[in-house]
Coordinates of C-alpha atoms and ligand atoms in Angstrom, one line a residue:
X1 CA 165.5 125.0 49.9
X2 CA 166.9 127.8 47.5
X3 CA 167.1 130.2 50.3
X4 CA 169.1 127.6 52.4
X5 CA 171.3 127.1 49.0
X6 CA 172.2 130.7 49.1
X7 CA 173.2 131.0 52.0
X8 CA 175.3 127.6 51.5
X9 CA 177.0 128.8 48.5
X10 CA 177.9 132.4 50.1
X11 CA 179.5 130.1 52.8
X12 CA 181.5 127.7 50.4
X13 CA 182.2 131.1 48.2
X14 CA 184.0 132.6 50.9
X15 CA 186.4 129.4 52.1
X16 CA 186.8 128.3 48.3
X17 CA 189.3 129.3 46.3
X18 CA 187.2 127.4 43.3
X19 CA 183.7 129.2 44.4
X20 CA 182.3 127.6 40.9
X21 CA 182.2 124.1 42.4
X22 CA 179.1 122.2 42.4
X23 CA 178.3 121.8 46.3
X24 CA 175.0 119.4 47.8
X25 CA 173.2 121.4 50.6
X26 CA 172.2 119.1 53.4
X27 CA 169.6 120.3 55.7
X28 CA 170.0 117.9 58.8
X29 CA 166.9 119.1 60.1
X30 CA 164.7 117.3 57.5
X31 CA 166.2 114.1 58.7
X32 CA 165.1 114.9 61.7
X33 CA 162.1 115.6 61.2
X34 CA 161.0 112.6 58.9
X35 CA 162.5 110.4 61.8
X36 CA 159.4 112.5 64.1
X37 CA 157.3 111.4 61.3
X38 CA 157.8 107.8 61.0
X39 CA 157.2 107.5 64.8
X40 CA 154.2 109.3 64.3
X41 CA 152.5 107.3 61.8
X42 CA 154.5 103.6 62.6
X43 CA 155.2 103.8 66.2
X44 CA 155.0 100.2 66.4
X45 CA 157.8 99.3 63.8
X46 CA 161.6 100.5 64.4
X47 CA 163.2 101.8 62.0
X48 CA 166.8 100.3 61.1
X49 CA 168.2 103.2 58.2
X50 CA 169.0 101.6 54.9
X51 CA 172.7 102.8 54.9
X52 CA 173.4 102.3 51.2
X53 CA 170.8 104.7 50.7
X54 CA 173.1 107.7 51.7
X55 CA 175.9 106.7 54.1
X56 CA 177.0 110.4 54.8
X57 CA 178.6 110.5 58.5
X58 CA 176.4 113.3 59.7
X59 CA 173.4 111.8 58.6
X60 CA 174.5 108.4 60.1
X61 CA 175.5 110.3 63.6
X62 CA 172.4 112.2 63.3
X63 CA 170.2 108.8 63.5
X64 CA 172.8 107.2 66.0
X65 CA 171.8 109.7 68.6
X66 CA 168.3 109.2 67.4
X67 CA 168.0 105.7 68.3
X68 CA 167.6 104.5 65.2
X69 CA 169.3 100.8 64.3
X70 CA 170.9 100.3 60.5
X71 CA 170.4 98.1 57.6
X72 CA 173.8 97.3 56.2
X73 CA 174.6 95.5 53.0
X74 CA 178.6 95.1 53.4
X75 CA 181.4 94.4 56.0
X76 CA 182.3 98.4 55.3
X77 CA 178.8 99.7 56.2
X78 CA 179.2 97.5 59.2
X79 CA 182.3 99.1 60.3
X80 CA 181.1 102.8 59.6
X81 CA 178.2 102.3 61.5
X82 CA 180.1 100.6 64.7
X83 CA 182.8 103.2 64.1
X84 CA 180.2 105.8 66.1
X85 CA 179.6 103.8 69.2
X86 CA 176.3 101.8 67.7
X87 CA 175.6 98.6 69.7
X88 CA 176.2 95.6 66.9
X89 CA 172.6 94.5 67.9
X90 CA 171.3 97.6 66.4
X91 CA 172.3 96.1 62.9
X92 CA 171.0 94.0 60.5
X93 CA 172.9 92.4 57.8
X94 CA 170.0 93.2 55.2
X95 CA 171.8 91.4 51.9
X96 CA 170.7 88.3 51.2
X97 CA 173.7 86.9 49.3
X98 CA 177.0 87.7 51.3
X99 CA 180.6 86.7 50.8
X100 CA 181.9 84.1 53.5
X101 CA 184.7 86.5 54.8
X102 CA 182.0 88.6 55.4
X103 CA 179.7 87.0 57.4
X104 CA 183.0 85.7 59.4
X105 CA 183.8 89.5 60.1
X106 CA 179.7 90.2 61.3
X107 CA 180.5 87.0 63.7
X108 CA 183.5 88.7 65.1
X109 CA 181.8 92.2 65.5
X110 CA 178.9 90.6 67.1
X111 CA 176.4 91.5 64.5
X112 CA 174.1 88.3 64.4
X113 CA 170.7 89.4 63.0
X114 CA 171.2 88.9 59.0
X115 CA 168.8 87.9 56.3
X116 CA 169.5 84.8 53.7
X117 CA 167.3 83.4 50.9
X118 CA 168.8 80.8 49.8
X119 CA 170.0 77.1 50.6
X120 CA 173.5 78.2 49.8
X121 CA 173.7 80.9 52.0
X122 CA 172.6 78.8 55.1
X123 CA 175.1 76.7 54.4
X124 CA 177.9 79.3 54.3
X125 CA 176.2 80.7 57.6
X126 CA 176.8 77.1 59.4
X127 CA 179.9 77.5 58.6
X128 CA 181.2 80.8 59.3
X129 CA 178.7 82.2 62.0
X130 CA 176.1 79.4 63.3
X131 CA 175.0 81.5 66.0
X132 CA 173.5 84.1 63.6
X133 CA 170.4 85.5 64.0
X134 CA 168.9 84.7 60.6
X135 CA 166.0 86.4 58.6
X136 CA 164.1 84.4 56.0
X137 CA 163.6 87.4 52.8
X138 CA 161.0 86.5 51.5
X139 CA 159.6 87.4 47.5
X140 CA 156.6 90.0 47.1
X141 CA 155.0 91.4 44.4
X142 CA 157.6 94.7 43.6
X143 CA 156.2 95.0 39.8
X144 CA 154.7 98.7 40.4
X145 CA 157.8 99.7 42.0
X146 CA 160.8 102.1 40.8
X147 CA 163.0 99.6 41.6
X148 CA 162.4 95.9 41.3
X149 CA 164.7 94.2 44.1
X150 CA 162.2 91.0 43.8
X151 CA 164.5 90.7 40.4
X152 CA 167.4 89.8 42.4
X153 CA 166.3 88.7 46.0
X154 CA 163.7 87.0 47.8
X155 CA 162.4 83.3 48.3
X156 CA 159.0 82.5 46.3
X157 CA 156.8 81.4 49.4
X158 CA 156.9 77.8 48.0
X159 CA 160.1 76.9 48.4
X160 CA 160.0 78.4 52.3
X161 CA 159.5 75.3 54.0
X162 CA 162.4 73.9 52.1
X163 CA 164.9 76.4 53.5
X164 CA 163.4 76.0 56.7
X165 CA 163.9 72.5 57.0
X166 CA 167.7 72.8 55.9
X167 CA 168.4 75.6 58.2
X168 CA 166.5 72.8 61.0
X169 CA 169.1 70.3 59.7
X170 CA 171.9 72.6 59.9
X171 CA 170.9 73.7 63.4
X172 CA 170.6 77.4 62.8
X173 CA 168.2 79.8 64.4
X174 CA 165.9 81.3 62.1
X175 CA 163.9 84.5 64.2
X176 CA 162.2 85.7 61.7
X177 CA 161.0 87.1 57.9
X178 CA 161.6 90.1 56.1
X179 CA 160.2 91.4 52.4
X180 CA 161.2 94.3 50.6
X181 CA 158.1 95.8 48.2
X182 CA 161.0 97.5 45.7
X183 CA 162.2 100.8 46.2
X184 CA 160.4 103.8 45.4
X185 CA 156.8 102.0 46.2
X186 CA 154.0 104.2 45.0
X187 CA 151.3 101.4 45.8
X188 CA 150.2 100.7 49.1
X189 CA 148.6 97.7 48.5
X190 CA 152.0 96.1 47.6
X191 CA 152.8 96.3 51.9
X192 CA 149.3 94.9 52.8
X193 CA 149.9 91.9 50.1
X194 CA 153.7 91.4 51.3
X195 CA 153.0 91.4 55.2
X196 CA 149.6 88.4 54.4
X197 CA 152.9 86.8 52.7
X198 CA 154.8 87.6 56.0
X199 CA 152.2 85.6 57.6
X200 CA 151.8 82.6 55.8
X201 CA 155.9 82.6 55.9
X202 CA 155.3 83.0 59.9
X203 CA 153.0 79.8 60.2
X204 CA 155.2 77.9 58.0
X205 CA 158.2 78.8 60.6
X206 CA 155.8 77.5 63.7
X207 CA 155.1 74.2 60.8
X208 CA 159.4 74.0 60.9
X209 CA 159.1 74.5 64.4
X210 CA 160.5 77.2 65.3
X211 CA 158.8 80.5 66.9
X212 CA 159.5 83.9 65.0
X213 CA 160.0 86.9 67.0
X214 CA 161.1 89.5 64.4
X215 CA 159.0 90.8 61.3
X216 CA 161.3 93.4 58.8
X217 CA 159.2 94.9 56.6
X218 CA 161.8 96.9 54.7
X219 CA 162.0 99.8 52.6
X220 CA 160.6 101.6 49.5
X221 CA 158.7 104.6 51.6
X222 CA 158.4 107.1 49.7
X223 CA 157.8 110.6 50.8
X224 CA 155.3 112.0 49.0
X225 CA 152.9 109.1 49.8
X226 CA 154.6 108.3 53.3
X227 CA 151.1 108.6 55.9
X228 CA 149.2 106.5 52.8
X229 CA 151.6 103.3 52.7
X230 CA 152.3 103.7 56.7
X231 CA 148.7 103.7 57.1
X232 CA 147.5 100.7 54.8
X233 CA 150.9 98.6 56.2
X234 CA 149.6 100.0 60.1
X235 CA 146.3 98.3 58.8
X236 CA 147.4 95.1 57.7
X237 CA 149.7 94.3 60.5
X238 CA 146.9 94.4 62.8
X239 CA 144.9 92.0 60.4
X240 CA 147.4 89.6 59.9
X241 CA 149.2 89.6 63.2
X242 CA 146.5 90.5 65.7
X243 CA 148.2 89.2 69.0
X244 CA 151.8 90.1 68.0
X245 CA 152.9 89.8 71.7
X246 CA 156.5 88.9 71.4
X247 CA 157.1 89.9 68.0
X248 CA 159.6 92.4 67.1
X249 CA 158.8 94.7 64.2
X250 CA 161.5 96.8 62.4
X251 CA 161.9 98.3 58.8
X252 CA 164.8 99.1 56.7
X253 CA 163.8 102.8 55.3
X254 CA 166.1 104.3 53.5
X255 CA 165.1 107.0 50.7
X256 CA 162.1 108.1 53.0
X257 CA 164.8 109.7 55.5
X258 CA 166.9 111.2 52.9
X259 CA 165.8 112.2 49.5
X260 CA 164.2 115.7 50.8
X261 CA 167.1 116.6 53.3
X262 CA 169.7 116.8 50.1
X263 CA 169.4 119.6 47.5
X264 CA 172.7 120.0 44.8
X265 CA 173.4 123.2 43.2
X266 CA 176.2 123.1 40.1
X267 CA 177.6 125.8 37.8
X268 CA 177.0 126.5 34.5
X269 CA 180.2 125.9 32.9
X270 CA 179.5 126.1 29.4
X271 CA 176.7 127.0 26.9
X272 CA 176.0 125.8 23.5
X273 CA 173.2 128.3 21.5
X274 CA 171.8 128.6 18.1
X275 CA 174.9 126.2 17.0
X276 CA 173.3 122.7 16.4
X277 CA 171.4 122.4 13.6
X278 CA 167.6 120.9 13.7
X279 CA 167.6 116.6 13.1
X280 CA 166.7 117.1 9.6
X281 CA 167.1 120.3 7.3
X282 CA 163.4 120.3 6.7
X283 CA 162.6 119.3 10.3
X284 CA 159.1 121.8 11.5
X285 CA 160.6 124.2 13.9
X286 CA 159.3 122.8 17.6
X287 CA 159.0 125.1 20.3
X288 CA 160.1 122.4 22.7
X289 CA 163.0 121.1 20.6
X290 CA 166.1 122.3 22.7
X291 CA 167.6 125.2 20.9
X292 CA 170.3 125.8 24.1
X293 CA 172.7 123.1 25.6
X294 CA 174.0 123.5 29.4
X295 CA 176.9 121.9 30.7
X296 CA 177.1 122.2 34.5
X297 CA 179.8 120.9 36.5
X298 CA 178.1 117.3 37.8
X299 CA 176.4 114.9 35.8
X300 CA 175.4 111.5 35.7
X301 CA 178.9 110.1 36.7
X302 CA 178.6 112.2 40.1
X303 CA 175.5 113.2 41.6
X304 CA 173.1 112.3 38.8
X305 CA 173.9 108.9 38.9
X306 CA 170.8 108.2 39.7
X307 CA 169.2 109.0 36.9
X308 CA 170.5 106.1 35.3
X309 CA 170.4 103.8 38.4
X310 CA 167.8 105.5 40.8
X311 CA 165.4 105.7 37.5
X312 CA 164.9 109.5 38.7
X313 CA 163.8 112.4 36.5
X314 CA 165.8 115.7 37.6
X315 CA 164.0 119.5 37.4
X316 CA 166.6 122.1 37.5
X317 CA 165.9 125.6 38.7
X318 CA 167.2 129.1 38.5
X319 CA 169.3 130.0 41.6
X320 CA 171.1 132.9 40.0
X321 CA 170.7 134.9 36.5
X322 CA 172.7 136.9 35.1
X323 CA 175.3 136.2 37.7
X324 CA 172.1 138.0 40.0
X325 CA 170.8 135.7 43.4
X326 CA 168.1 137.7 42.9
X327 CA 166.0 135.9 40.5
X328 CA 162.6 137.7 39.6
X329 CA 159.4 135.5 39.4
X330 CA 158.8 132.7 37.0
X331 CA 155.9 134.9 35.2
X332 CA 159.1 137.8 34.6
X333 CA 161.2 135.3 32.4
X334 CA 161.4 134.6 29.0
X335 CA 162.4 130.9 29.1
X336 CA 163.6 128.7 26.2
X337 CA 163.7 125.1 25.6
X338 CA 166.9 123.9 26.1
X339 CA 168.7 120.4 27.6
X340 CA 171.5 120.1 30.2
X341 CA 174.7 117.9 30.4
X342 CA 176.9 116.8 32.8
X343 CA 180.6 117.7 32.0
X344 CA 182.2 114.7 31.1
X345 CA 182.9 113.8 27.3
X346 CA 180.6 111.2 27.5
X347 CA 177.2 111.6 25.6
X348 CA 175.7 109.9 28.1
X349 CA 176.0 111.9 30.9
X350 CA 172.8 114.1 29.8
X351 CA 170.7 115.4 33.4
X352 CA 167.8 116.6 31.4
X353 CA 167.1 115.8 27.7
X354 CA 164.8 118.4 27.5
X355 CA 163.4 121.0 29.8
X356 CA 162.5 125.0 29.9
X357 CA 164.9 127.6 31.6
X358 CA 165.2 131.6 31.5
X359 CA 167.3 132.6 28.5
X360 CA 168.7 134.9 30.1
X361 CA 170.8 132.3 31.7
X362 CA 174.6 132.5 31.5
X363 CA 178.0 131.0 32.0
X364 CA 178.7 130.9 35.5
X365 CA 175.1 131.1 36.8
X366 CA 174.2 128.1 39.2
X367 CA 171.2 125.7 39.0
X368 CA 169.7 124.0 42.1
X369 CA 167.9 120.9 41.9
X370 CA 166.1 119.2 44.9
X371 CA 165.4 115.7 46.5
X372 CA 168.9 114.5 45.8
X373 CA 169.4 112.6 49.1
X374 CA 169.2 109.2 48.1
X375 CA 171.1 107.1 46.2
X376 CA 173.3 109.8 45.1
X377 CA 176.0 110.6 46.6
X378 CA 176.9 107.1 47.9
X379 CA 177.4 105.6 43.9
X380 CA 179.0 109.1 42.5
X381 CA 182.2 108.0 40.2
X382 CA 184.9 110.5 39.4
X383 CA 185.1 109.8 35.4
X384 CA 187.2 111.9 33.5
X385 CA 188.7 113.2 36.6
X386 CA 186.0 115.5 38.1
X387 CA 185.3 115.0 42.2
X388 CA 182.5 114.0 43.7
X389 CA 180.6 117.0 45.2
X390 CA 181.5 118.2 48.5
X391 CA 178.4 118.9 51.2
X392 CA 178.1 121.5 53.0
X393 CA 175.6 120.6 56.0
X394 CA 173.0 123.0 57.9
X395 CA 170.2 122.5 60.6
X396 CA 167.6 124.3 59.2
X397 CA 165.4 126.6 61.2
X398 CA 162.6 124.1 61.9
X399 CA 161.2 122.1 64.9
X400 CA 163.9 119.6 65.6
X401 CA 166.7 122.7 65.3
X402 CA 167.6 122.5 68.5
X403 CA 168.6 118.7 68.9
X404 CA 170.2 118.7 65.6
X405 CA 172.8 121.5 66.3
X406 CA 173.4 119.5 69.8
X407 CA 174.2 116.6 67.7
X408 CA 176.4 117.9 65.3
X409 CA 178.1 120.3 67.6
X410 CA 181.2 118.6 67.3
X411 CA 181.1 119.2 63.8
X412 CA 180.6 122.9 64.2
X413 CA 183.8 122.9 65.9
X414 CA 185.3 120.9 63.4
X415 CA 185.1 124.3 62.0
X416 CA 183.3 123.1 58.6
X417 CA 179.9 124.5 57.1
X418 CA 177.4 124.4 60.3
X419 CA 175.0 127.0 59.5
Ligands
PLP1 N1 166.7 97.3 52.5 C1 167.2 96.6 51.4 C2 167.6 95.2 51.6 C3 167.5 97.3 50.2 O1 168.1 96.6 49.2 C4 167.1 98.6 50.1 C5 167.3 99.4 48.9 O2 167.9 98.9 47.9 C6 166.6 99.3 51.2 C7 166.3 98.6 52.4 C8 166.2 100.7 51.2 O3 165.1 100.9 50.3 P1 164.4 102.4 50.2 O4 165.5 103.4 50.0 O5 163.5 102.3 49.1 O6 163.7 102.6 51.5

């Protein structure tokens, strides 16, 4: 993506007064083509965008005029997402635990599919909108995931029947079950083990008598292992739900469409070198202690947020040296050990604690740092003042082009940064 960054920055350079602001590159294109992906490998399960993931507008109109339907957690995702002409039954209200003056406002925008894991929450849902649609979640094993969702949602198997028989009692219409493995899932397995749960939550529905129609399997697709986990869930679908005739399948992806299509870059705004002293005067002299501090203008209040939430580890990059763009090959440079910070005055906001980088590197030169599409953006503070990055969005130059500049045309004559 550093070419595409280049080229992004010479475009924000020339309409900003204040070229040194840290800008996000988004490459519509990738989103694109990971939605040509997941159709490829899961043609048999629709996906339904996680929304909190990355709720930028051209990202969301992007997967409008895909087809795609969206997980929402909150009455103001609900409102973006109808806001560009969605259908309300392309929604699912994917957050277990909801206020009552939200569900109300789902009832009156016609969004009826929502998931519940509790007594309480059926309850609340007989009240306020008893012709929902509703989703048992169910509780999986999440333990070799980034992100541990099983923590805070998802009915243990045994107390199913139990919810099932109250939501019987309250005469509500449960269609279906849906698990979430954690975010960030690097082990298949945990999607074959959570859809045999699916099952046994499926025959306990038929036991409650009712007739599921709708299996969610969720999120926590990960890029880098994507065909692996769609495969091994493909595979476990057909075992446990052979003759599925009549039975829905969607998934709440959210990371898997975005992470890749982001890149950030930020100033250098400030250097500290030579000028902190080692721990302890008689410390040995490491060569991968940090002898050189950055501070570039976004940190973990902003963008990097999710190293403290997202549980990410961030590798910076050279995009210019010297105030150059043209940045000789790795094997040229003479790096040094060094750290960089976010900009705040908080010691907290640290991007990388330690890493290498070219010494040559000065005030004013700009870093680029990848995969920073999900679960950025969307929880960015502005601490101390400093504004949350602005975007500047192209299309790429892959397969896929073609449809995403027809998309976002209306953007380009918005007049902002269509490549
Ligand atoms: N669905 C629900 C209910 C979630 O809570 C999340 C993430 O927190 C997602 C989907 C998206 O997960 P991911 O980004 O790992 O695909």
């Amino acid at each position: 993506m550093r070419n595409g960054i280049i080229r992004a920055y010479r475009l924000a350079a020339a309409n900003e007064p204040d070229a040194e602001k840290a800008f996000f590159v988004a490459d519509l294109s990738v989103v694109y083509r990971q939605h040509e992906r997941w159709k490829r490998c899961l043609p048999q399960v629709e996906p339904f965008y996680a929304v909190k993931c990355n709720p930028d507008p051209y990202v969301l109109r992007l997967l409008a005029a895909l087809g795609t339907g969206f997980d929402c957690a909150s009455n103001g995702e609900i409102s973006q997402v109808l806001k560009l002409g969605v259908d309300p039954s392309r929604i699912i209200f994917a957050n277990p635990c909801k206020a009552a003056s939200f569900i109300r406002n789902a009832a009156k925008a016609g969004v009826d599919m929502m998931t519940f894991d509790n007594t309480d929450e059926l309850h609340k849902v007989a009240r306020t909108h008893p012709r929902a649609k509703l989703v048992v979640r169910i509780l999986t094993d999440d333990s070799r995931s980034l992100c541990r969702l099983g923590l805070k949602f998802g009915a243990p198997l045994v107390s199913v029947p139990g919810l099932l028989a109250k939501a019987r009692e309250l005469g509500l219409d449960v269609v279906g079950v849906s698990f979430h493995v954690g975010s960030g899932c690097y082990d298949s397995s945990a999607f074959a083990d959570a859809v045999m749960r699916a099952r046994a939550a499926f025959d306990m529905g038929r036991e409650a008598g009712y007739e599921f129609s709708l299996l969610d399997v969720g999120g926590g697709f990960e890029d880098a292992n994507f065909e692996e986990n769609a495969g091994v869930l493909a595979g476990a679908i057909d075992r446990y739900f052979p003759d599925r005739q009549g039975i829905r399948i969607i998934a709440e992806p959210g990371r898997f469409y975005v992470s890749r299509a982001f890149s950030l870059a930020a100033n250098i705004i400030a250097r500290r070198a030579g000028e902190s002293p080692p721990a302890a005067p008689d410390a040995e002299i490491d060569a991968d202690q940090p002898t050189v501090m950055y501070y570039i203008n976004d940190g973990v209040y902003g963008a990097f947020n999710c190293i403290l939430f997202d549980h990410q580890k961030v590798h910076p990059y050279v995009l210019s040296l010297g105030g150059s763009f043209h940045v000789p090959g790795a094997e040229a440079l003479r790096t040094a050990a060094c750290s960089v910070w976010g900009p705040t005055c908080d010691s907290i906001d640290c991007v990388c604690p330690v890493t290498r980088l070219p010494a040559a590197l000065q005030v004013g030169d700009w870093l680029g740092f990848d995969n920073m599409g999900a679960y950025t953006i969307c929880a960015a503070s502005q601490f101390n003042g400093f504004e949350v990055s602005n975007v500047i969005y192209t299309s790429g130059g892959g397969p896929g082009d073609a449809e995403v500049r027809a998309v976002l045309g209306a953007f380009a004559r918005e007049g902002r940064g269509i490549e």
